mmCIF file of N, CA and C in Angstrom:
data_model
loop_
_atom_site.group_PDB
_atom_site.id
_atom_site.type_symbol
_atom_site.label_atom_id
_atom_site.label_comp_id
_atom_site.label_asym_id
_atom_site.label_seq_id
_atom_site.Cartn_x
_atom_site.Cartn_y
_atom_site.Cartn_z
ATOM 1 N N MET A 1 -11.424 11.010 13.385
ATOM 2 C CA MET A 1 -10.465 11.985 12.683
ATOM 3 C C MET A 1 -10.941 11.352 11.162
ATOM 4 N N ALA A 2 -11.381 12.407 10.456
ATOM 5 C CA ALA A 2 -11.709 12.355 9.101
ATOM 6 C C ALA A 2 -10.817 12.560 8.082
ATOM 7 N N ASP A 3 -9.630 13.002 8.533
ATOM 8 C CA ASP A 3 -8.643 13.376 7.832
ATOM 9 C C ASP A 3 -7.302 12.467 7.797
ATOM 10 N N LEU A 4 -6.485 11.842 6.993
ATOM 11 C CA LEU A 4 -5.093 11.463 7.132
ATOM 12 C C LEU A 4 -4.310 12.822 7.430
ATOM 13 N N THR A 5 -3.742 12.740 8.436
ATOM 14 C CA THR A 5 -2.856 13.871 8.995
ATOM 15 C C THR A 5 -1.476 13.290 8.650
ATOM 16 N N LEU A 6 -0.410 14.447 8.375
ATOM 17 C CA LEU A 6 0.827 14.072 8.054
ATOM 18 C C LEU A 6 1.230 13.383 9.405
ATOM 19 N N ASP A 7 1.011 13.656 10.454
ATOM 20 C CA ASP A 7 1.370 13.246 11.964
ATOM 21 C C ASP A 7 1.077 11.743 11.941
ATOM 22 N N THR A 8 0.028 11.578 11.573
ATOM 23 C CA THR A 8 -0.584 10.156 11.280
ATOM 24 C C THR A 8 0.225 9.092 10.112
ATOM 25 N N ALA A 9 0.613 9.839 9.308
ATOM 26 C CA ALA A 9 1.207 9.392 7.935
ATOM 27 C C ALA A 9 2.718 9.100 8.633
ATOM 28 N N ARG A 10 3.462 9.872 9.318
ATOM 29 C CA ARG A 10 5.112 9.565 9.734
ATOM 30 C C ARG A 10 4.584 8.353 10.834
ATOM 31 N N LYS A 11 3.547 8.547 11.556
ATOM 32 C CA LYS A 11 3.483 7.209 12.652
ATOM 33 C C LYS A 11 3.593 6.000 11.619
ATOM 34 N N ILE A 12 2.738 5.836 10.668
ATOM 35 C CA ILE A 12 2.212 4.622 9.963
ATOM 36 C C ILE A 12 3.751 4.290 9.263
ATOM 37 N N LEU A 13 4.358 5.383 8.535
ATOM 38 C CA LEU A 13 6.088 5.181 8.104
ATOM 39 C C LEU A 13 6.903 4.585 8.982
ATOM 40 N N ASP A 14 7.098 5.210 10.306
ATOM 41 C CA ASP A 14 8.162 5.047 11.236
ATOM 42 C C ASP A 14 7.703 3.456 11.619
ATOM 43 N N ALA A 15 6.598 3.026 11.848
ATOM 44 C CA ALA A 15 6.192 1.810 12.818
ATOM 45 C C ALA A 15 6.177 0.954 11.523
ATOM 46 N N ALA A 16 5.876 0.880 9.986
ATOM 47 C CA ALA A 16 6.526 0.440 8.824
ATOM 48 C C ALA A 16 7.790 -0.206 8.810
ATOM 49 N N PHE A 17 8.954 0.717 9.027
ATOM 50 C CA PHE A 17 9.933 0.786 8.784
ATOM 51 C C PHE A 17 10.625 -0.035 10.143
ATOM 52 N N ALA A 18 9.991 0.316 11.422
ATOM 53 C CA ALA A 18 10.332 -0.411 12.300
ATOM 54 C C ALA A 18 10.196 -2.075 12.314
ATOM 55 N N LYS A 19 9.033 -2.261 11.692
ATOM 56 C CA LYS A 19 8.474 -3.705 11.297
ATOM 57 C C LYS A 19 9.602 -4.421 10.460
ATOM 58 N N ALA A 20 10.101 -3.462 9.351
ATOM 59 C CA ALA A 20 10.829 -4.176 8.356
ATOM 60 C C ALA A 20 12.264 -4.531 9.201
ATOM 61 N N GLY A 21 12.581 -3.871 10.124
ATOM 62 C CA GLY A 21 13.903 -3.681 11.032
ATOM 63 C C GLY A 21 13.622 -5.255 12.018
ATOM 64 N N GLU A 22 12.440 -5.417 12.357
ATOM 65 C CA GLU A 22 12.283 -6.468 13.229
ATOM 66 C C GLU A 22 12.328 -7.810 12.445
ATOM 67 N N LEU A 23 11.760 -7.627 11.215
ATOM 68 C CA LEU A 23 11.901 -8.834 10.517
ATOM 69 C C LEU A 23 13.214 -9.038 9.561
ATOM 70 N N THR A 24 13.946 -8.267 9.563
ATOM 71 C CA THR A 24 15.505 -7.980 9.040
ATOM 72 C C THR A 24 15.075 -8.286 7.759
ATOM 73 N N LEU A 25 14.269 -7.562 6.935
ATOM 74 C CA LEU A 25 13.926 -7.171 5.331
ATOM 75 C C LEU A 25 14.831 -6.835 4.740
ATOM 76 N N LYS A 26 14.804 -6.836 3.352
ATOM 77 C CA LYS A 26 15.343 -6.126 2.387
ATOM 78 C C LYS A 26 15.039 -4.700 2.391
ATOM 79 N N PRO A 27 15.743 -3.435 2.118
ATOM 80 C CA PRO A 27 15.456 -2.183 2.115
ATOM 81 C C PRO A 27 13.942 -1.985 1.294
ATOM 82 N N LEU A 28 13.003 -1.241 2.140
ATOM 83 C CA LEU A 28 11.635 -1.062 1.550
ATOM 84 C C LEU A 28 11.582 0.436 1.386
ATOM 85 N N VAL A 29 10.343 0.712 0.084
ATOM 86 C CA VAL A 29 10.037 2.047 0.155
ATOM 87 C C VAL A 29 8.581 2.272 0.652
ATOM 88 N N VAL A 30 8.357 2.879 1.289
ATOM 89 C CA VAL A 30 6.689 3.020 1.691
ATOM 90 C C VAL A 30 5.920 4.305 1.342
ATOM 91 N N THR A 31 5.018 4.099 0.649
ATOM 92 C CA THR A 31 4.218 5.256 -0.167
ATOM 93 C C THR A 31 2.935 5.384 1.047
ATOM 94 N N ILE A 32 2.583 6.742 1.126
ATOM 95 C CA ILE A 32 1.035 6.637 1.697
ATOM 96 C C ILE A 32 0.489 7.815 0.915
ATOM 97 N N LEU A 33 -0.643 7.483 0.978
ATOM 98 C CA LEU A 33 -1.626 8.355 -0.070
ATOM 99 C C LEU A 33 -3.088 8.609 0.869
ATOM 100 N N ASP A 34 -3.535 9.635 0.632
ATOM 101 C CA ASP A 34 -4.618 10.355 1.393
ATOM 102 C C ASP A 34 -5.909 9.539 0.579
ATOM 103 N N ALA A 35 -6.715 9.728 1.169
ATOM 104 C CA ALA A 35 -8.064 9.129 0.418
ATOM 105 C C ALA A 35 -8.391 9.637 -0.850
ATOM 106 N N ARG A 36 -7.808 10.873 -1.220
ATOM 107 C CA ARG A 36 -8.203 11.119 -2.818
ATOM 108 C C ARG A 36 -7.027 10.601 -3.567
ATOM 109 N N GLY A 37 -5.872 10.015 -3.104
ATOM 110 C CA GLY A 37 -5.026 9.651 -3.960
ATOM 111 C C GLY A 37 -3.600 10.415 -3.958
ATOM 112 N N VAL A 38 -3.712 11.248 -3.093
ATOM 113 C CA VAL A 38 -2.772 12.492 -3.028
ATOM 114 C C VAL A 38 -1.421 11.600 -2.271
ATOM 115 N N LEU A 39 -0.379 11.770 -2.759
ATOM 116 C CA LEU A 39 0.906 11.541 -2.145
ATOM 117 C C LEU A 39 0.772 12.272 -0.493
ATOM 118 N N LYS A 40 0.832 11.737 0.623
ATOM 119 C CA LYS A 40 1.071 12.316 2.074
ATOM 120 C C LYS A 40 2.131 12.093 2.379
ATOM 121 N N LEU A 41 3.170 11.127 2.279
ATOM 122 C CA LEU A 41 4.446 10.713 2.333
ATOM 123 C C LEU A 41 5.013 9.426 1.625
ATOM 124 N N ALA A 42 6.283 9.354 1.394
ATOM 125 C CA ALA A 42 6.614 8.950 0.964
ATOM 126 C C ALA A 42 8.270 8.608 1.370
ATOM 127 N N ALA A 43 8.918 7.326 1.620
ATOM 128 C CA ALA A 43 10.541 7.332 1.869
ATOM 129 C C ALA A 43 10.885 6.110 1.540
ATOM 130 N N ALA A 44 12.335 6.010 1.022
ATOM 131 C CA ALA A 44 12.977 4.901 1.099
ATOM 132 C C ALA A 44 14.385 4.572 1.999
ATOM 133 N N GLN A 45 14.231 3.424 1.990
ATOM 134 C CA GLN A 45 15.151 2.982 2.960
ATOM 135 C C GLN A 45 16.395 3.028 2.139
ATOM 136 N N ASP A 46 17.590 3.330 2.501
ATOM 137 C CA ASP A 46 19.242 2.812 1.821
ATOM 138 C C ASP A 46 19.148 1.958 1.294
ATOM 139 N N GLY A 47 19.506 1.645 -0.305
ATOM 140 C CA GLY A 47 19.940 0.381 -0.655
ATOM 141 C C GLY A 47 18.397 -0.139 -1.370
ATOM 142 N N THR A 48 17.165 0.711 -1.600
ATOM 143 C CA THR A 48 16.701 -0.251 -2.366
ATOM 144 C C THR A 48 16.685 0.095 -3.875
ATOM 145 N N SER A 49 16.015 -1.203 -4.234
ATOM 146 C CA SER A 49 16.382 -1.228 -5.727
ATOM 147 C C SER A 49 15.500 -0.352 -6.754
ATOM 148 N N LEU A 50 16.160 -0.187 -7.963
ATOM 149 C CA LEU A 50 15.043 0.808 -8.844
ATOM 150 C C LEU A 50 13.601 0.513 -9.141
ATOM 151 N N MET A 51 12.835 1.125 -9.052
ATOM 152 C CA MET A 51 11.525 0.839 -9.451
ATOM 153 C C MET A 51 10.638 0.809 -8.296
ATOM 154 N N ARG A 52 11.012 0.703 -7.143
ATOM 155 C CA ARG A 52 10.520 0.377 -5.572
ATOM 156 C C ARG A 52 9.503 1.363 -5.551
ATOM 157 N N ALA A 53 9.854 2.952 -5.506
ATOM 158 C CA ALA A 53 8.717 3.741 -5.381
ATOM 159 C C ALA A 53 7.833 3.689 -6.126
ATOM 160 N N GLU A 54 7.825 3.413 -7.458
ATOM 161 C CA GLU A 54 6.579 3.398 -8.301
ATOM 162 C C GLU A 54 5.982 1.912 -7.980
ATOM 163 N N ILE A 55 6.452 0.904 -7.460
ATOM 164 C CA ILE A 55 5.659 -0.468 -7.279
ATOM 165 C C ILE A 55 5.032 0.009 -5.765
ATOM 166 N N ALA A 56 5.569 0.899 -4.985
ATOM 167 C CA ALA A 56 4.714 0.804 -3.942
ATOM 168 C C ALA A 56 3.774 1.806 -4.116
ATOM 169 N N HIS A 57 3.717 2.976 -4.938
ATOM 170 C CA HIS A 57 2.954 3.979 -5.344
ATOM 171 C C HIS A 57 1.755 2.921 -5.914
ATOM 172 N N GLY A 58 2.376 1.986 -6.899
ATOM 173 C CA GLY A 58 1.013 1.481 -7.555
ATOM 174 C C GLY A 58 0.081 0.419 -6.896
ATOM 175 N N LYS A 59 0.839 0.163 -5.592
ATOM 176 C CA LYS A 59 0.018 -0.927 -4.769
ATOM 177 C C LYS A 59 -1.220 -0.091 -3.979
ATOM 178 N N ALA A 60 -0.553 0.888 -3.734
ATOM 179 C CA ALA A 60 -1.524 2.048 -2.681
ATOM 180 C C ALA A 60 -2.542 2.521 -3.593
ATOM 181 N N TYR A 61 -1.961 3.111 -4.696
ATOM 182 C CA TYR A 61 -3.219 3.349 -5.628
ATOM 183 C C TYR A 61 -3.950 2.851 -6.131
ATOM 184 N N GLY A 62 -3.690 1.302 -6.140
ATOM 185 C CA GLY A 62 -4.669 0.307 -6.968
ATOM 186 C C GLY A 62 -5.587 -0.027 -5.493
ATOM 187 N N ALA A 63 -5.186 -0.261 -4.728
ATOM 188 C CA ALA A 63 -6.168 -0.486 -2.981
ATOM 189 C C ALA A 63 -7.097 0.718 -3.308
ATOM 190 N N LEU A 64 -6.852 1.788 -3.485
ATOM 191 C CA LEU A 64 -7.756 3.239 -3.327
ATOM 192 C C LEU A 64 -8.821 3.221 -4.466
ATOM 193 N N ALA A 65 -7.928 3.056 -5.630
ATOM 194 C CA ALA A 65 -8.740 3.062 -6.848
ATOM 195 C C ALA A 65 -10.049 1.670 -6.921
ATOM 196 N N MET A 66 -9.553 0.615 -6.099
ATOM 197 C CA MET A 66 -10.370 -0.430 -6.830
ATOM 198 C C MET A 66 -11.346 -0.705 -5.169
ATOM 199 N N GLY A 67 -11.160 0.092 -4.151
ATOM 200 C CA GLY A 67 -11.678 -0.027 -2.753
ATOM 201 C C GLY A 67 -11.402 -1.245 -2.171
ATOM 202 N N MET A 68 -10.445 -1.776 -2.389
ATOM 203 C CA MET A 68 -9.985 -3.267 -1.402
ATOM 204 C C MET A 68 -8.131 -3.032 -1.519
ATOM 205 N N GLY A 69 -7.846 -4.044 -0.577
ATOM 206 C CA GLY A 69 -6.548 -4.083 -0.386
ATOM 207 C C GLY A 69 -6.277 -4.840 -1.749
ATOM 208 N N SER A 70 -4.610 -4.809 -1.894
ATOM 209 C CA SER A 70 -4.423 -5.167 -3.038
ATOM 210 C C SER A 70 -3.956 -6.638 -2.852
ATOM 211 N N ARG A 71 -4.024 -7.537 -1.887
ATOM 212 C CA ARG A 71 -4.408 -8.635 -1.933
ATOM 213 C C ARG A 71 -5.155 -9.256 -2.431
ATOM 214 N N ALA A 72 -6.842 -8.559 -2.211
ATOM 215 C CA ALA A 72 -7.992 -8.942 -3.173
ATOM 216 C C ALA A 72 -7.758 -8.443 -4.403
ATOM 217 N N LEU A 73 -6.827 -7.540 -4.633
ATOM 218 C CA LEU A 73 -6.833 -7.507 -6.273
ATOM 219 C C LEU A 73 -5.994 -8.771 -6.770
ATOM 220 N N PHE A 74 -4.845 -9.308 -6.157
ATOM 221 C CA PHE A 74 -4.170 -10.004 -6.556
ATOM 222 C C PHE A 74 -4.938 -11.188 -6.879
ATOM 223 N N GLN A 75 -5.804 -11.662 -6.087
ATOM 224 C CA GLN A 75 -7.000 -12.354 -6.056
ATOM 225 C C GLN A 75 -7.777 -12.434 -7.663
ATOM 226 N N ARG A 76 -8.118 -11.052 -7.536
ATOM 227 C CA ARG A 76 -8.899 -11.105 -8.579
ATOM 228 C C ARG A 76 -8.190 -11.154 -9.848
ATOM 229 N N ALA A 77 -7.097 -10.665 -9.935
ATOM 230 C CA ALA A 77 -6.113 -11.028 -10.899
ATOM 231 C C ALA A 77 -6.249 -12.340 -11.412
ATOM 232 N N GLN A 78 -6.055 -13.405 -10.553
ATOM 233 C CA GLN A 78 -5.892 -14.428 -10.565
ATOM 234 C C GLN A 78 -6.925 -15.129 -11.360
ATOM 235 N N GLU A 79 -8.058 -14.817 -11.008
ATOM 236 C CA GLU A 79 -9.239 -15.328 -11.082
ATOM 237 C C GLU A 79 -10.101 -14.427 -12.523
ATOM 238 N N GLN A 80 -9.706 -13.226 -12.622
ATOM 239 C CA GLN A 80 -10.197 -12.758 -13.650
ATOM 240 C C GLN A 80 -9.315 -11.475 -14.596
ATOM 241 N N ALA A 81 -7.863 -12.346 -14.965
ATOM 242 C CA ALA A 81 -6.921 -11.667 -15.502
ATOM 243 C C ALA A 81 -7.284 -10.428 -16.117
ATOM 244 N N TYR A 82 -8.183 -10.787 -17.172
ATOM 245 C CA TYR A 82 -8.856 -9.744 -18.390
ATOM 246 C C TYR A 82 -9.219 -8.439 -17.760
ATOM 247 N N PHE A 83 -10.281 -8.761 -16.367
ATOM 248 C CA PHE A 83 -10.737 -7.505 -15.801
ATOM 249 C C PHE A 83 -9.623 -6.594 -15.545
ATOM 250 N N ILE A 84 -8.529 -7.228 -14.575
ATOM 251 C CA ILE A 84 -7.598 -6.535 -14.192
ATOM 252 C C ILE A 84 -6.844 -5.610 -14.950
ATOM 253 N N ASP A 85 -6.398 -6.613 -16.123
ATOM 254 C CA ASP A 85 -6.002 -5.889 -17.218
ATOM 255 C C ASP A 85 -6.441 -4.774 -17.816
ATOM 256 N N ALA A 86 -7.665 -4.782 -18.110
ATOM 257 C CA ALA A 86 -8.673 -3.897 -18.361
ATOM 258 C C ALA A 86 -8.545 -2.658 -17.591
ATOM 259 N N VAL A 87 -9.102 -2.621 -16.496
ATOM 260 C CA VAL A 87 -8.745 -1.709 -15.254
ATOM 261 C C VAL A 87 -7.376 -1.110 -15.409
ATOM 262 N N ASN A 88 -6.367 -1.956 -15.674
ATOM 263 C CA ASN A 88 -4.970 -1.189 -15.449
ATOM 264 C C ASN A 88 -4.960 -0.582 -16.763
ATOM 265 N N THR A 89 -5.065 -0.935 -17.979
ATOM 266 C CA THR A 89 -5.124 -0.077 -18.835
ATOM 267 C C THR A 89 -6.000 1.065 -19.019
ATOM 268 N N ILE A 90 -6.747 1.554 -18.518
ATOM 269 C CA ILE A 90 -7.504 2.141 -18.050
ATOM 270 C C ILE A 90 -6.693 3.246 -17.308
ATOM 271 N N ALA A 91 -6.237 2.803 -16.059
ATOM 272 C CA ALA A 91 -5.487 3.259 -15.353
ATOM 273 C C ALA A 91 -4.115 3.720 -15.577
ATOM 274 N N LYS A 92 -3.721 3.605 -16.754
ATOM 275 C CA LYS A 92 -2.416 3.986 -17.398
ATOM 276 C C LYS A 92 -1.368 3.038 -16.862
ATOM 277 N N GLY A 93 -1.666 1.909 -16.512
ATOM 278 C CA GLY A 93 -0.770 1.103 -15.935
ATOM 279 C C GLY A 93 -0.134 1.121 -14.487
ATOM 280 N N ALA A 94 -1.343 2.137 -13.585
ATOM 281 C CA ALA A 94 -0.671 2.530 -12.736
ATOM 282 C C ALA A 94 -1.123 1.587 -11.353
ATOM 283 N N LEU A 95 -1.658 0.578 -11.694
ATOM 284 C CA LEU A 95 -2.294 -0.553 -10.306
ATOM 285 C C LEU A 95 -1.238 -1.444 -10.477
ATOM 286 N N VAL A 96 -0.703 -1.779 -9.195
ATOM 287 C CA VAL A 96 0.364 -2.784 -9.123
ATOM 288 C C VAL A 96 -0.512 -4.370 -8.278
ATOM 289 N N PRO A 97 -1.121 -5.025 -8.795
ATOM 290 C CA PRO A 97 -2.099 -5.924 -8.003
ATOM 291 C C PRO A 97 -1.619 -7.286 -7.273
ATOM 292 N N VAL A 98 -0.640 -6.868 -6.382
ATOM 293 C CA VAL A 98 0.010 -7.798 -5.488
ATOM 294 C C VAL A 98 0.007 -7.315 -3.808
ATOM 295 N N PRO A 99 -0.151 -8.114 -3.065
ATOM 296 C CA PRO A 99 -0.181 -7.463 -1.947
ATOM 297 C C PRO A 99 1.097 -6.777 -1.502
ATOM 298 N N GLY A 100 0.686 -5.940 -0.288
ATOM 299 C CA GLY A 100 1.533 -4.715 -0.124
ATOM 300 C C GLY A 100 0.844 -3.200 -0.192
ATOM 301 N N GLY A 101 -0.436 -3.344 -0.859
ATOM 302 C CA GLY A 101 -1.330 -2.109 -0.531
ATOM 303 C C GLY A 101 -2.375 -2.277 0.001
ATOM 304 N N VAL A 102 -2.799 -1.330 1.278
ATOM 305 C CA VAL A 102 -3.147 -1.793 2.216
ATOM 306 C C VAL A 102 -4.166 -0.480 2.533
ATOM 307 N N LEU A 103 -5.565 -0.724 2.607
ATOM 308 C CA LEU A 103 -6.227 0.656 2.952
ATOM 309 C C LEU A 103 -6.306 0.952 4.090
ATOM 310 N N ILE A 104 -6.140 2.245 4.750
ATOM 311 C CA ILE A 104 -6.563 2.705 6.113
ATOM 312 C C ILE A 104 -7.574 3.153 6.335
ATOM 313 N N MET A 105 -7.829 2.454 7.495
ATOM 314 C CA MET A 105 -9.584 3.095 7.679
ATOM 315 C C MET A 105 -9.733 3.345 9.101
ATOM 316 N N ASP A 106 -10.374 4.300 9.386
ATOM 317 C CA ASP A 106 -10.878 4.847 10.960
ATOM 318 C C ASP A 106 -12.341 4.334 10.853
ATOM 319 N N GLY A 107 -12.745 3.119 11.552
ATOM 320 C CA GLY A 107 -13.939 2.273 11.741
ATOM 321 C C GLY A 107 -14.408 2.242 10.262
ATOM 322 N N THR A 108 -15.239 2.974 10.030
ATOM 323 C CA THR A 108 -15.919 2.517 8.518
ATOM 324 C C THR A 108 -15.446 3.842 7.467
ATOM 325 N N THR A 109 -14.603 4.793 7.801
ATOM 326 C CA THR A 109 -14.212 5.900 6.940
ATOM 327 C C THR A 109 -12.654 5.722 6.555
ATOM 328 N N LEU A 110 -12.939 5.827 5.033
ATOM 329 C CA LEU A 110 -11.424 5.369 4.535
ATOM 330 C C LEU A 110 -10.717 6.724 4.563
ATOM 331 N N LEU A 111 -9.205 6.462 5.046
ATOM 332 C CA LEU A 111 -8.789 7.760 5.594
ATOM 333 C C LEU A 111 -7.422 7.731 4.029
ATOM 334 N N GLY A 112 -7.222 6.611 3.709
ATOM 335 C CA GLY A 112 -5.969 6.595 2.789
ATOM 336 C C GLY A 112 -5.402 5.005 2.377
ATOM 337 N N ALA A 113 -4.080 4.993 1.763
ATOM 338 C CA ALA A 113 -3.666 3.861 1.671
ATOM 339 C C ALA A 113 -2.351 3.685 1.819
ATOM 340 N N VAL A 114 -1.638 2.678 2.094
ATOM 341 C CA VAL A 114 -0.298 2.523 2.304
ATOM 342 C C VAL A 114 0.154 1.183 1.156
ATOM 343 N N GLY A 115 1.128 1.498 0.170
ATOM 344 C CA GLY A 115 1.642 0.823 -0.514
ATOM 345 C C GLY A 115 3.418 0.750 -0.065
ATOM 346 N N VAL A 116 3.859 -0.658 0.209
ATOM 347 C CA VAL A 116 5.215 -0.969 0.321
ATOM 348 C C VAL A 116 5.340 -1.961 -0.463
ATOM 349 N N SER A 117 6.667 -1.714 -0.845
ATOM 350 C CA SER A 117 7.572 -2.601 -2.071
ATOM 351 C C SER A 117 9.156 -2.693 -1.565
ATOM 352 N N GLY A 118 9.440 -3.966 -1.401
ATOM 353 C CA GLY A 118 11.071 -3.965 -1.622
ATOM 354 C C GLY A 118 11.522 -5.690 -0.949
ATOM 355 N N ASP A 119 10.595 -6.044 -0.293
ATOM 356 C CA ASP A 119 10.764 -7.698 -0.265
ATOM 357 C C ASP A 119 9.728 -8.479 -0.927
ATOM 358 N N THR A 120 9.463 -9.526 -0.219
ATOM 359 C CA THR A 120 8.264 -10.238 -0.725
ATOM 360 C C THR A 120 7.058 -9.460 -0.613
ATOM 361 N N SER A 121 5.833 -9.609 -0.940
ATOM 362 C CA SER A 121 4.848 -9.277 -1.140
ATOM 363 C C SER A 121 4.100 -9.347 0.085
ATOM 364 N N ASP A 122 4.194 -10.447 0.796
ATOM 365 C CA ASP A 122 3.669 -10.568 2.142
ATOM 366 C C ASP A 122 4.300 -10.270 2.908
ATOM 367 N N ASN A 123 5.819 -9.980 2.852
ATOM 368 C CA ASN A 123 6.274 -8.947 3.923
ATOM 369 C C ASN A 123 5.841 -7.547 3.980
ATOM 370 N N ASP A 124 5.994 -7.092 2.632
ATOM 371 C CA ASP A 124 5.763 -5.669 2.183
ATOM 372 C C ASP A 124 4.154 -5.632 2.802
ATOM 373 N N GLU A 125 3.356 -6.521 2.855
ATOM 374 C CA GLU A 125 2.184 -6.233 3.463
ATOM 375 C C GLU A 125 2.244 -6.165 5.234
ATOM 376 N N ALA A 126 2.846 -7.003 5.582
ATOM 377 C CA ALA A 126 3.182 -7.275 7.244
ATOM 378 C C ALA A 126 3.438 -5.937 7.727
ATOM 379 N N CYS A 127 4.258 -5.424 6.718
ATOM 380 C CA CYS A 127 4.847 -3.636 7.252
ATOM 381 C C CYS A 127 3.687 -2.905 7.236
ATOM 382 N N ALA A 128 3.200 -2.810 5.976
ATOM 383 C CA ALA A 128 1.825 -2.027 5.747
ATOM 384 C C ALA A 128 1.033 -2.272 7.135
ATOM 385 N N VAL A 129 0.546 -3.452 7.419
ATOM 386 C CA VAL A 129 -0.539 -3.386 8.262
ATOM 387 C C VAL A 129 -0.228 -2.995 9.826
ATOM 388 N N ALA A 130 1.645 -3.227 10.025
ATOM 389 C CA ALA A 130 1.949 -2.977 11.290
ATOM 390 C C ALA A 130 1.861 -1.668 11.530
ATOM 391 N N GLY A 131 2.287 -0.841 10.315
ATOM 392 C CA GLY A 131 2.273 0.612 10.362
ATOM 393 C C GLY A 131 0.739 1.533 10.498
ATOM 394 N N ILE A 132 -0.106 0.681 10.118
ATOM 395 C CA ILE A 132 -1.514 1.182 10.086
ATOM 396 C C ILE A 132 -1.817 0.622 11.771
ATOM 397 N N GLN A 133 -1.972 -0.255 12.064
ATOM 398 C CA GLN A 133 -2.135 -0.551 13.444
ATOM 399 C C GLN A 133 -1.340 0.279 14.791
ATOM 400 N N ALA A 134 -0.073 0.471 14.003
ATOM 401 C CA ALA A 134 0.498 1.285 15.190
ATOM 402 C C ALA A 134 0.339 2.969 15.357
ATOM 403 N N ALA A 135 -0.448 3.145 14.234
ATOM 404 C CA ALA A 135 -1.248 4.463 14.628
ATOM 405 C C ALA A 135 -2.620 4.469 14.877
ATOM 406 N N GLY A 136 -3.155 3.002 15.398
ATOM 407 C CA GLY A 136 -4.312 3.109 16.032
ATOM 408 C C GLY A 136 -5.374 2.919 15.231
ATOM 409 N N LEU A 137 -5.301 2.523 13.599
ATOM 410 C CA LEU A 137 -6.125 2.644 12.557
ATOM 411 C C LEU A 137 -6.270 0.896 12.268
ATOM 412 N N LYS A 138 -7.523 0.793 11.165
ATOM 413 C CA LYS A 138 -7.603 -0.247 10.775
ATOM 414 C C LYS A 138 -7.130 -0.514 9.446
ATOM 415 N N ALA A 139 -6.091 -1.642 9.550
ATOM 416 C CA ALA A 139 -5.861 -1.922 8.306
ATOM 417 C C ALA A 139 -6.720 -2.697 7.271
ATOM 418 N N ASN A 140 -6.940 -2.471 6.053
ATOM 419 C CA ASN A 140 -7.946 -3.653 5.222
ATOM 420 C C ASN A 140 -6.922 -3.916 3.945
ATOM 421 N N ALA A 141 -6.041 -5.291 3.911
ATOM 422 C CA ALA A 141 -5.316 -5.679 3.308
ATOM 423 C C ALA A 141 -6.148 -6.294 2.104
ATOM 424 N N GLY A 142 -7.340 -6.673 2.289
ATOM 425 C CA GLY A 142 -7.853 -7.587 1.357
ATOM 426 C C GLY A 142 -8.028 -8.473 1.386
#
C-alpha cells in the first residue's frame, strides 16, 4: 500500500470511534490526513465541543509537519518551548503539540496521520492508535 485509501481511512475512523465507545469517552472528533497533509476524512461524534475539529486537525498536521507523533512534540515543547513556539509561528498556529496526533505507517512508508480530540490527550491517542492498528497498519505516536 503506497497511498492512504478512503476505505482504509474509514476503517481507522470506525475503529477509533469504537475504541471511544469501549472506553466510554467524551464525544470525539477524528481527522485523518494523507501523507501530503490533505484531508482524507474527518467526523465529529454528536455533542463535541467547539474547536474540537481544529484541535484534531492540528494534532494530525503537527505530527506530519514534524515527522513524529504529537506525544514527541509535547515532550519537545516541554524541553524546548521556544523551538516549538517558533515552528508553530511559521506554521501559522496550525500545530497542536499534545498527544493525540499519530503517524500512520505501512512498514517504513508514511501514509498520513490521525488526529483525535475530545477527551484527555492520552485517551485521544489511544483511539487513534486503535484505529490505525485495526486497519492493519503501524501507529507512531511519538
